[in-house]
């Protein structure tokens, strides 16, 4: 029986989202599937946005410096456990406590941050400085966490899982360019996932073939500023407070969007030579473009 392609676009977490689903003609309520996916994306945005005072992220950050640890729910505990593993496996380069650096970096200003301000912010960065024993989390005064580096990818995976549980067997869930894959393409072949040209992000420079899993990308074309001819990207090293400028973009195919996204960030911060080696050692299918 032929499958019908459904494409649905919406906006969440400050960026574009797209569902590309291939459904059996007998599927009764296509709108219900779409609404289910949207609701999950909005649920996670509401829960983890640092812009909302009622989010888990804000409650955690408001607890910094308190004498008693804060108890978190199971979903948040799983994300914190993942963040800890990612921090360990990246040798501290993937660190969800580094969000405070945004206070120093304004990519709309075209002015480099004050080095003393960065040095001061670095005092409150470092996963090893917080106390995490699931489900209890305790942050020292002045520290923050930011799930921004994981929640978009986690949401793509969560939506894909929800749709699989509704018997969707073929499709793509894309949140701001990061893609979680549901089954093979209906033609039985691999999906061809386009990879943006970092010099011309509106066009594809290559493709990654994938039957399953997920593909995530990071690049210095997303948010940046140019000062004295030097491009400074938005992915900042939590140890130095500055970007690493030898990688233009990285795309990674992994088992989940969460893992793929972490890998792209880590490779960007390691730089071209070490980043490529780290991805090869981890046996990640990838495309890395140097500046």
JSON list of C-alpha atoms in Angstrom, two decimals, residues 46-234:
[
{"chain": "A", "resi": 46, "resn": "UNK", "atom": "CA", "xyz": [8.61, 25.15, 28.76]},
{"chain": "A", "resi": 47, "resn": "UNK", "atom": "CA", "xyz": [10.33, 22.77, 31.17]},
{"chain": "A", "resi": 48, "resn": "UNK", "atom": "CA", "xyz": [13.94, 23.63, 30.35]},
{"chain": "A", "resi": 49, "resn": "UNK", "atom": "CA", "xyz": [13.96, 27.17, 28.94]},
{"chain": "A", "resi": 50, "resn": "UNK", "atom": "CA", "xyz": [16.27, 29.52, 30.81]},
{"chain": "A", "resi": 51, "resn": "UNK", "atom": "CA", "xyz": [13.98, 32.37, 29.75]},
{"chain": "A", "resi": 52, "resn": "UNK", "atom": "CA", "xyz": [11.08, 31.15, 31.90]},
{"chain": "A", "resi": 53, "resn": "UNK", "atom": "CA", "xyz": [11.03, 31.76, 35.64]},
{"chain": "A", "resi": 54, "resn": "UNK", "atom": "CA", "xyz": [8.87, 28.67, 36.15]},
{"chain": "A", "resi": 55, "resn": "UNK", "atom": "CA", "xyz": [11.20, 26.27, 34.29]},
{"chain": "A", "resi": 56, "resn": "UNK", "atom": "CA", "xyz": [13.23, 23.53, 35.96]},
{"chain": "A", "resi": 57, "resn": "UNK", "atom": "CA", "xyz": [16.37, 25.29, 34.74]},
{"chain": "A", "resi": 58, "resn": "UNK", "atom": "CA", "xyz": [15.44, 28.54, 36.48]},
{"chain": "A", "resi": 59, "resn": "UNK", "atom": "CA", "xyz": [14.47, 26.75, 39.69]},
{"chain": "A", "resi": 60, "resn": "UNK", "atom": "CA", "xyz": [17.81, 24.95, 39.73]},
{"chain": "A", "resi": 61, "resn": "UNK", "atom": "CA", "xyz": [19.74, 28.17, 39.11]},
{"chain": "A", "resi": 62, "resn": "UNK", "atom": "CA", "xyz": [17.78, 30.07, 41.76]},
{"chain": "A", "resi": 63, "resn": "UNK", "atom": "CA", "xyz": [18.80, 27.37, 44.24]},
{"chain": "A", "resi": 64, "resn": "UNK", "atom": "CA", "xyz": [22.53, 28.09, 43.77]},
{"chain": "A", "resi": 65, "resn": "UNK", "atom": "CA", "xyz": [24.26, 28.78, 47.06]},
{"chain": "A", "resi": 66, "resn": "UNK", "atom": "CA", "xyz": [21.49, 27.28, 49.18]},
{"chain": "A", "resi": 67, "resn": "UNK", "atom": "CA", "xyz": [22.59, 24.98, 52.03]},
{"chain": "A", "resi": 68, "resn": "UNK", "atom": "CA", "xyz": [20.25, 22.18, 50.96]},
{"chain": "A", "resi": 69, "resn": "UNK", "atom": "CA", "xyz": [20.38, 20.28, 47.69]},
{"chain": "A", "resi": 70, "resn": "UNK", "atom": "CA", "xyz": [17.46, 20.45, 45.27]},
{"chain": "A", "resi": 71, "resn": "UNK", "atom": "CA", "xyz": [15.66, 17.25, 44.30]},
{"chain": "A", "resi": 72, "resn": "UNK", "atom": "CA", "xyz": [14.97, 16.89, 40.56]},
{"chain": "A", "resi": 73, "resn": "UNK", "atom": "CA", "xyz": [12.51, 14.69, 38.66]},
{"chain": "A", "resi": 74, "resn": "UNK", "atom": "CA", "xyz": [13.50, 11.52, 36.80]},
{"chain": "A", "resi": 75, "resn": "UNK", "atom": "CA", "xyz": [13.68, 13.13, 33.35]},
{"chain": "A", "resi": 76, "resn": "UNK", "atom": "CA", "xyz": [15.93, 15.93, 34.59]},
{"chain": "A", "resi": 77, "resn": "UNK", "atom": "CA", "xyz": [18.06, 13.42, 36.48]},
{"chain": "A", "resi": 78, "resn": "UNK", "atom": "CA", "xyz": [18.57, 11.45, 33.26]},
{"chain": "A", "resi": 79, "resn": "UNK", "atom": "CA", "xyz": [19.67, 14.61, 31.44]},
{"chain": "A", "resi": 80, "resn": "UNK", "atom": "CA", "xyz": [22.07, 15.50, 34.25]},
{"chain": "A", "resi": 81, "resn": "UNK", "atom": "CA", "xyz": [23.52, 11.99, 34.20]},
{"chain": "A", "resi": 82, "resn": "UNK", "atom": "CA", "xyz": [24.03, 12.32, 30.46]},
{"chain": "A", "resi": 83, "resn": "UNK", "atom": "CA", "xyz": [25.64, 15.76, 30.88]},
{"chain": "A", "resi": 84, "resn": "UNK", "atom": "CA", "xyz": [28.05, 14.27, 33.41]},
{"chain": "A", "resi": 85, "resn": "UNK", "atom": "CA", "xyz": [29.06, 11.47, 31.02]},
{"chain": "A", "resi": 86, "resn": "UNK", "atom": "CA", "xyz": [29.44, 13.96, 28.15]},
{"chain": "A", "resi": 87, "resn": "UNK", "atom": "CA", "xyz": [31.65, 16.16, 30.34]},
{"chain": "A", "resi": 88, "resn": "UNK", "atom": "CA", "xyz": [33.83, 13.19, 31.23]},
{"chain": "A", "resi": 89, "resn": "UNK", "atom": "CA", "xyz": [34.13, 11.85, 27.68]},
{"chain": "A", "resi": 90, "resn": "UNK", "atom": "CA", "xyz": [34.94, 15.29, 26.26]},
{"chain": "A", "resi": 91, "resn": "UNK", "atom": "CA", "xyz": [37.63, 15.93, 28.88]},
{"chain": "A", "resi": 92, "resn": "UNK", "atom": "CA", "xyz": [35.56, 18.79, 30.25]},
{"chain": "A", "resi": 93, "resn": "UNK", "atom": "CA", "xyz": [34.86, 20.56, 26.95]},
{"chain": "A", "resi": 94, "resn": "UNK", "atom": "CA", "xyz": [31.14, 19.77, 26.92]},
{"chain": "A", "resi": 95, "resn": "UNK", "atom": "CA", "xyz": [29.99, 21.50, 30.09]},
{"chain": "A", "resi": 96, "resn": "UNK", "atom": "CA", "xyz": [26.42, 22.62, 30.82]},
{"chain": "A", "resi": 97, "resn": "UNK", "atom": "CA", "xyz": [27.72, 25.05, 33.48]},
{"chain": "A", "resi": 98, "resn": "UNK", "atom": "CA", "xyz": [29.38, 27.26, 30.82]},
{"chain": "A", "resi": 99, "resn": "UNK", "atom": "CA", "xyz": [26.24, 29.21, 29.87]},
{"chain": "A", "resi": 100, "resn": "UNK", "atom": "CA", "xyz": [27.28, 32.15, 32.06]},
{"chain": "A", "resi": 101, "resn": "UNK", "atom": "CA", "xyz": [29.81, 33.08, 29.37]},
{"chain": "A", "resi": 102, "resn": "UNK", "atom": "CA", "xyz": [26.94, 34.61, 27.39]},
{"chain": "A", "resi": 103, "resn": "UNK", "atom": "CA", "xyz": [27.15, 37.54, 29.83]},
{"chain": "A", "resi": 104, "resn": "UNK", "atom": "CA", "xyz": [30.50, 38.44, 28.30]},
{"chain": "A", "resi": 105, "resn": "UNK", "atom": "CA", "xyz": [29.83, 37.58, 24.66]},
{"chain": "A", "resi": 106, "resn": "UNK", "atom": "CA", "xyz": [27.39, 39.70, 22.65]},
{"chain": "A", "resi": 107, "resn": "UNK", "atom": "CA", "xyz": [27.59, 38.51, 19.06]},
{"chain": "A", "resi": 108, "resn": "UNK", "atom": "CA", "xyz": [25.51, 41.45, 17.83]},
{"chain": "A", "resi": 109, "resn": "UNK", "atom": "CA", "xyz": [27.99, 44.01, 19.14]},
{"chain": "A", "resi": 110, "resn": "UNK", "atom": "CA", "xyz": [31.12, 43.18, 17.10]},
{"chain": "A", "resi": 111, "resn": "UNK", "atom": "CA", "xyz": [33.17, 43.93, 20.21]},
{"chain": "A", "resi": 112, "resn": "UNK", "atom": "CA", "xyz": [35.33, 41.33, 21.90]},
{"chain": "A", "resi": 113, "resn": "UNK", "atom": "CA", "xyz": [34.60, 40.73, 25.58]},
{"chain": "A", "resi": 114, "resn": "UNK", "atom": "CA", "xyz": [36.73, 42.06, 28.38]},
{"chain": "A", "resi": 115, "resn": "UNK", "atom": "CA", "xyz": [39.35, 39.47, 29.34]},
{"chain": "A", "resi": 116, "resn": "UNK", "atom": "CA", "xyz": [38.96, 40.24, 33.03]},
{"chain": "A", "resi": 117, "resn": "UNK", "atom": "CA", "xyz": [35.21, 39.63, 32.83]},
{"chain": "A", "resi": 118, "resn": "UNK", "atom": "CA", "xyz": [35.82, 36.25, 31.20]},
{"chain": "A", "resi": 119, "resn": "UNK", "atom": "CA", "xyz": [38.38, 35.33, 33.85]},
{"chain": "A", "resi": 120, "resn": "UNK", "atom": "CA", "xyz": [35.85, 36.20, 36.55]},
{"chain": "A", "resi": 121, "resn": "UNK", "atom": "CA", "xyz": [33.12, 34.12, 34.90]},
{"chain": "A", "resi": 122, "resn": "UNK", "atom": "CA", "xyz": [35.43, 31.11, 34.57]},
{"chain": "A", "resi": 123, "resn": "UNK", "atom": "CA", "xyz": [35.53, 30.92, 38.37]},
{"chain": "A", "resi": 124, "resn": "UNK", "atom": "CA", "xyz": [31.88, 29.79, 38.28]},
{"chain": "A", "resi": 125, "resn": "UNK", "atom": "CA", "xyz": [32.24, 27.25, 35.47]},
{"chain": "A", "resi": 126, "resn": "UNK", "atom": "CA", "xyz": [33.09, 23.57, 35.78]},
{"chain": "A", "resi": 127, "resn": "UNK", "atom": "CA", "xyz": [30.88, 20.52, 36.25]},
{"chain": "A", "resi": 128, "resn": "UNK", "atom": "CA", "xyz": [33.28, 19.24, 38.90]},
{"chain": "A", "resi": 129, "resn": "UNK", "atom": "CA", "xyz": [32.33, 22.17, 41.16]},
{"chain": "A", "resi": 130, "resn": "UNK", "atom": "CA", "xyz": [28.70, 21.16, 41.59]},
{"chain": "A", "resi": 131, "resn": "UNK", "atom": "CA", "xyz": [27.41, 18.31, 43.74]},
{"chain": "A", "resi": 132, "resn": "UNK", "atom": "CA", "xyz": [25.30, 15.76, 41.87]},
{"chain": "A", "resi": 133, "resn": "UNK", "atom": "CA", "xyz": [24.06, 12.56, 43.47]},
{"chain": "A", "resi": 134, "resn": "UNK", "atom": "CA", "xyz": [20.81, 11.66, 41.76]},
{"chain": "A", "resi": 135, "resn": "UNK", "atom": "CA", "xyz": [18.22, 12.92, 42.43]},
{"chain": "A", "resi": 136, "resn": "UNK", "atom": "CA", "xyz": [19.92, 15.67, 44.49]},
{"chain": "A", "resi": 137, "resn": "UNK", "atom": "CA", "xyz": [21.72, 18.62, 42.89]},
{"chain": "A", "resi": 138, "resn": "UNK", "atom": "CA", "xyz": [23.55, 21.40, 44.69]},
{"chain": "A", "resi": 139, "resn": "UNK", "atom": "CA", "xyz": [25.13, 24.39, 42.94]},
{"chain": "A", "resi": 140, "resn": "UNK", "atom": "CA", "xyz": [27.64, 26.71, 44.61]},
{"chain": "A", "resi": 141, "resn": "UNK", "atom": "CA", "xyz": [26.70, 30.39, 44.74]},
{"chain": "A", "resi": 142, "resn": "UNK", "atom": "CA", "xyz": [27.21, 32.08, 41.37]},
{"chain": "A", "resi": 143, "resn": "UNK", "atom": "CA", "xyz": [26.98, 28.92, 39.28]},
{"chain": "A", "resi": 144, "resn": "UNK", "atom": "CA", "xyz": [24.33, 28.17, 36.67]},
{"chain": "A", "resi": 145, "resn": "UNK", "atom": "CA", "xyz": [23.41, 25.30, 34.42]},
{"chain": "A", "resi": 146, "resn": "UNK", "atom": "CA", "xyz": [21.92, 25.60, 30.95]},
{"chain": "A", "resi": 147, "resn": "UNK", "atom": "CA", "xyz": [20.28, 22.68, 29.16]},
{"chain": "A", "resi": 148, "resn": "UNK", "atom": "CA", "xyz": [20.43, 24.60, 25.86]},
{"chain": "A", "resi": 149, "resn": "UNK", "atom": "CA", "xyz": [23.21, 22.35, 24.58]},
{"chain": "A", "resi": 150, "resn": "UNK", "atom": "CA", "xyz": [21.15, 19.18, 24.98]},
{"chain": "A", "resi": 151, "resn": "UNK", "atom": "CA", "xyz": [17.42, 19.88, 25.09]},
{"chain": "A", "resi": 152, "resn": "UNK", "atom": "CA", "xyz": [16.86, 20.49, 21.36]},
{"chain": "A", "resi": 153, "resn": "UNK", "atom": "CA", "xyz": [18.51, 17.19, 20.46]},
{"chain": "A", "resi": 154, "resn": "UNK", "atom": "CA", "xyz": [16.79, 15.41, 23.34]},
{"chain": "A", "resi": 155, "resn": "UNK", "atom": "CA", "xyz": [13.46, 16.77, 22.08]},
{"chain": "A", "resi": 156, "resn": "UNK", "atom": "CA", "xyz": [14.07, 15.47, 18.55]},
{"chain": "A", "resi": 157, "resn": "UNK", "atom": "CA", "xyz": [14.73, 12.00, 19.98]},
{"chain": "A", "resi": 158, "resn": "UNK", "atom": "CA", "xyz": [11.71, 12.18, 22.29]},
{"chain": "A", "resi": 159, "resn": "UNK", "atom": "CA", "xyz": [9.38, 13.17, 19.44]},
{"chain": "A", "resi": 160, "resn": "UNK", "atom": "CA", "xyz": [10.72, 10.39, 17.23]},
{"chain": "A", "resi": 161, "resn": "UNK", "atom": "CA", "xyz": [10.09, 7.87, 20.03]},
{"chain": "A", "resi": 162, "resn": "UNK", "atom": "CA", "xyz": [6.53, 9.15, 20.53]},
{"chain": "A", "resi": 163, "resn": "UNK", "atom": "CA", "xyz": [5.79, 8.80, 16.82]},
{"chain": "A", "resi": 164, "resn": "UNK", "atom": "CA", "xyz": [7.27, 5.29, 16.68]},
{"chain": "A", "resi": 165, "resn": "UNK", "atom": "CA", "xyz": [4.97, 4.36, 19.54]},
{"chain": "A", "resi": 166, "resn": "UNK", "atom": "CA", "xyz": [2.08, 5.58, 17.35]},
{"chain": "A", "resi": 167, "resn": "UNK", "atom": "CA", "xyz": [3.17, 3.13, 14.62]},
{"chain": "A", "resi": 168, "resn": "UNK", "atom": "CA", "xyz": [4.91, 5.70, 12.42]},
{"chain": "A", "resi": 169, "resn": "UNK", "atom": "CA", "xyz": [7.58, 3.64, 10.65]},
{"chain": "A", "resi": 170, "resn": "UNK", "atom": "CA", "xyz": [9.21, 6.15, 8.29]},
{"chain": "A", "resi": 171, "resn": "UNK", "atom": "CA", "xyz": [10.02, 9.79, 8.88]},
{"chain": "A", "resi": 172, "resn": "UNK", "atom": "CA", "xyz": [12.32, 12.58, 9.97]},
{"chain": "A", "resi": 173, "resn": "UNK", "atom": "CA", "xyz": [12.04, 14.89, 12.97]},
{"chain": "A", "resi": 174, "resn": "UNK", "atom": "CA", "xyz": [14.10, 18.04, 12.48]},
{"chain": "A", "resi": 175, "resn": "UNK", "atom": "CA", "xyz": [14.66, 20.75, 15.09]},
{"chain": "A", "resi": 176, "resn": "UNK", "atom": "CA", "xyz": [16.80, 23.65, 13.85]},
{"chain": "A", "resi": 177, "resn": "UNK", "atom": "CA", "xyz": [18.79, 21.41, 11.53]},
{"chain": "A", "resi": 178, "resn": "UNK", "atom": "CA", "xyz": [19.31, 18.48, 13.91]},
{"chain": "A", "resi": 179, "resn": "UNK", "atom": "CA", "xyz": [17.49, 15.35, 12.74]},
{"chain": "A", "resi": 180, "resn": "UNK", "atom": "CA", "xyz": [16.21, 12.21, 14.45]},
{"chain": "A", "resi": 181, "resn": "UNK", "atom": "CA", "xyz": [15.35, 9.40, 12.03]},
{"chain": "A", "resi": 182, "resn": "UNK", "atom": "CA", "xyz": [12.35, 7.08, 12.21]},
{"chain": "A", "resi": 183, "resn": "UNK", "atom": "CA", "xyz": [13.09, 3.92, 10.23]},
{"chain": "A", "resi": 184, "resn": "UNK", "atom": "CA", "xyz": [14.55, 3.69, 6.75]},
{"chain": "A", "resi": 185, "resn": "UNK", "atom": "CA", "xyz": [13.26, 5.74, 3.83]},
{"chain": "A", "resi": 186, "resn": "UNK", "atom": "CA", "xyz": [10.03, 4.22, 2.44]},
{"chain": "A", "resi": 187, "resn": "UNK", "atom": "CA", "xyz": [11.92, 3.22, -0.71]},
{"chain": "A", "resi": 188, "resn": "UNK", "atom": "CA", "xyz": [14.09, 0.96, 1.44]},
{"chain": "A", "resi": 189, "resn": "UNK", "atom": "CA", "xyz": [17.20, 3.05, 0.90]},
{"chain": "A", "resi": 190, "resn": "UNK", "atom": "CA", "xyz": [19.11, 5.35, 3.22]},
{"chain": "A", "resi": 191, "resn": "UNK", "atom": "CA", "xyz": [17.93, 8.86, 3.93]},
{"chain": "A", "resi": 192, "resn": "UNK", "atom": "CA", "xyz": [20.17, 11.46, 2.31]},
{"chain": "A", "resi": 193, "resn": "UNK", "atom": "CA", "xyz": [20.70, 14.14, 4.94]},
{"chain": "A", "resi": 194, "resn": "UNK", "atom": "CA", "xyz": [22.00, 17.39, 3.49]},
{"chain": "A", "resi": 195, "resn": "UNK", "atom": "CA", "xyz": [25.00, 19.08, 5.13]},
{"chain": "A", "resi": 196, "resn": "UNK", "atom": "CA", "xyz": [25.17, 22.87, 4.92]},
{"chain": "A", "resi": 197, "resn": "UNK", "atom": "CA", "xyz": [28.03, 24.63, 3.21]},
{"chain": "A", "resi": 198, "resn": "UNK", "atom": "CA", "xyz": [29.58, 26.72, 6.03]},
{"chain": "A", "resi": 199, "resn": "UNK", "atom": "CA", "xyz": [30.49, 29.39, 3.47]},
{"chain": "A", "resi": 200, "resn": "UNK", "atom": "CA", "xyz": [26.95, 29.45, 2.05]},
{"chain": "A", "resi": 201, "resn": "UNK", "atom": "CA", "xyz": [24.59, 27.95, 4.68]},
{"chain": "A", "resi": 202, "resn": "UNK", "atom": "CA", "xyz": [21.53, 28.12, 2.43]},
{"chain": "A", "resi": 203, "resn": "UNK", "atom": "CA", "xyz": [22.99, 25.41, 0.20]},
{"chain": "A", "resi": 204, "resn": "UNK", "atom": "CA", "xyz": [24.14, 21.83, 0.80]},
{"chain": "A", "resi": 205, "resn": "UNK", "atom": "CA", "xyz": [27.78, 20.93, 0.26]},
{"chain": "A", "resi": 206, "resn": "UNK", "atom": "CA", "xyz": [27.43, 17.18, 0.88]},
{"chain": "A", "resi": 207, "resn": "UNK", "atom": "CA", "xyz": [25.09, 14.48, 2.18]},
{"chain": "A", "resi": 208, "resn": "UNK", "atom": "CA", "xyz": [25.24, 11.86, 4.91]},
{"chain": "A", "resi": 209, "resn": "UNK", "atom": "CA", "xyz": [23.51, 8.56, 4.14]},
{"chain": "A", "resi": 210, "resn": "UNK", "atom": "CA", "xyz": [21.66, 7.14, 7.16]},
{"chain": "A", "resi": 211, "resn": "UNK", "atom": "CA", "xyz": [19.17, 4.31, 7.63]},
{"chain": "A", "resi": 212, "resn": "UNK", "atom": "CA", "xyz": [18.57, 5.08, 11.31]},
{"chain": "A", "resi": 213, "resn": "UNK", "atom": "CA", "xyz": [19.83, 7.09, 14.26]},
{"chain": "A", "resi": 214, "resn": "UNK", "atom": "CA", "xyz": [20.30, 10.83, 13.98]},
{"chain": "A", "resi": 215, "resn": "UNK", "atom": "CA", "xyz": [22.39, 13.56, 12.38]},
{"chain": "A", "resi": 216, "resn": "UNK", "atom": "CA", "xyz": [23.37, 16.80, 14.13]},
{"chain": "A", "resi": 217, "resn": "UNK", "atom": "CA", "xyz": [25.47, 19.72, 12.93]},
{"chain": "A", "resi": 218, "resn": "UNK", "atom": "CA", "xyz": [27.34, 22.64, 14.47]},
{"chain": "A", "resi": 219, "resn": "UNK", "atom": "CA", "xyz": [29.04, 25.48, 12.66]},
{"chain": "A", "resi": 220, "resn": "UNK", "atom": "CA", "xyz": [30.61, 28.88, 13.06]},
{"chain": "A", "resi": 221, "resn": "UNK", "atom": "CA", "xyz": [28.02, 30.26, 10.60]},
{"chain": "A", "resi": 222, "resn": "UNK", "atom": "CA", "xyz": [25.17, 29.99, 13.14]},
{"chain": "A", "resi": 223, "resn": "UNK", "atom": "CA", "xyz": [26.05, 32.91, 15.41]},
{"chain": "A", "resi": 224, "resn": "UNK", "atom": "CA", "xyz": [29.29, 34.79, 15.09]},
{"chain": "A", "resi": 225, "resn": "UNK", "atom": "CA", "xyz": [31.01, 38.13, 14.83]},
{"chain": "A", "resi": 226, "resn": "UNK", "atom": "CA", "xyz": [34.03, 39.28, 12.85]},
{"chain": "A", "resi": 227, "resn": "UNK", "atom": "CA", "xyz": [36.59, 41.51, 14.56]},
{"chain": "A", "resi": 228, "resn": "UNK", "atom": "CA", "xyz": [39.76, 42.61, 12.76]},
{"chain": "A", "resi": 229, "resn": "UNK", "atom": "CA", "xyz": [39.16, 39.99, 10.09]},
{"chain": "A", "resi": 230, "resn": "UNK", "atom": "CA", "xyz": [38.85, 37.12, 12.59]},
{"chain": "A", "resi": 231, "resn": "UNK", "atom": "CA", "xyz": [35.60, 35.18, 12.89]},
{"chain": "A", "resi": 232, "resn": "UNK", "atom": "CA", "xyz": [34.48, 34.32, 16.45]},
{"chain": "A", "resi": 233, "resn": "UNK", "atom": "CA", "xyz": [31.80, 31.61, 16.65]},
{"chain": "A", "resi": 234, "resn": "UNK", "atom": "CA", "xyz": [29.26, 31.10, 19.43]}
]
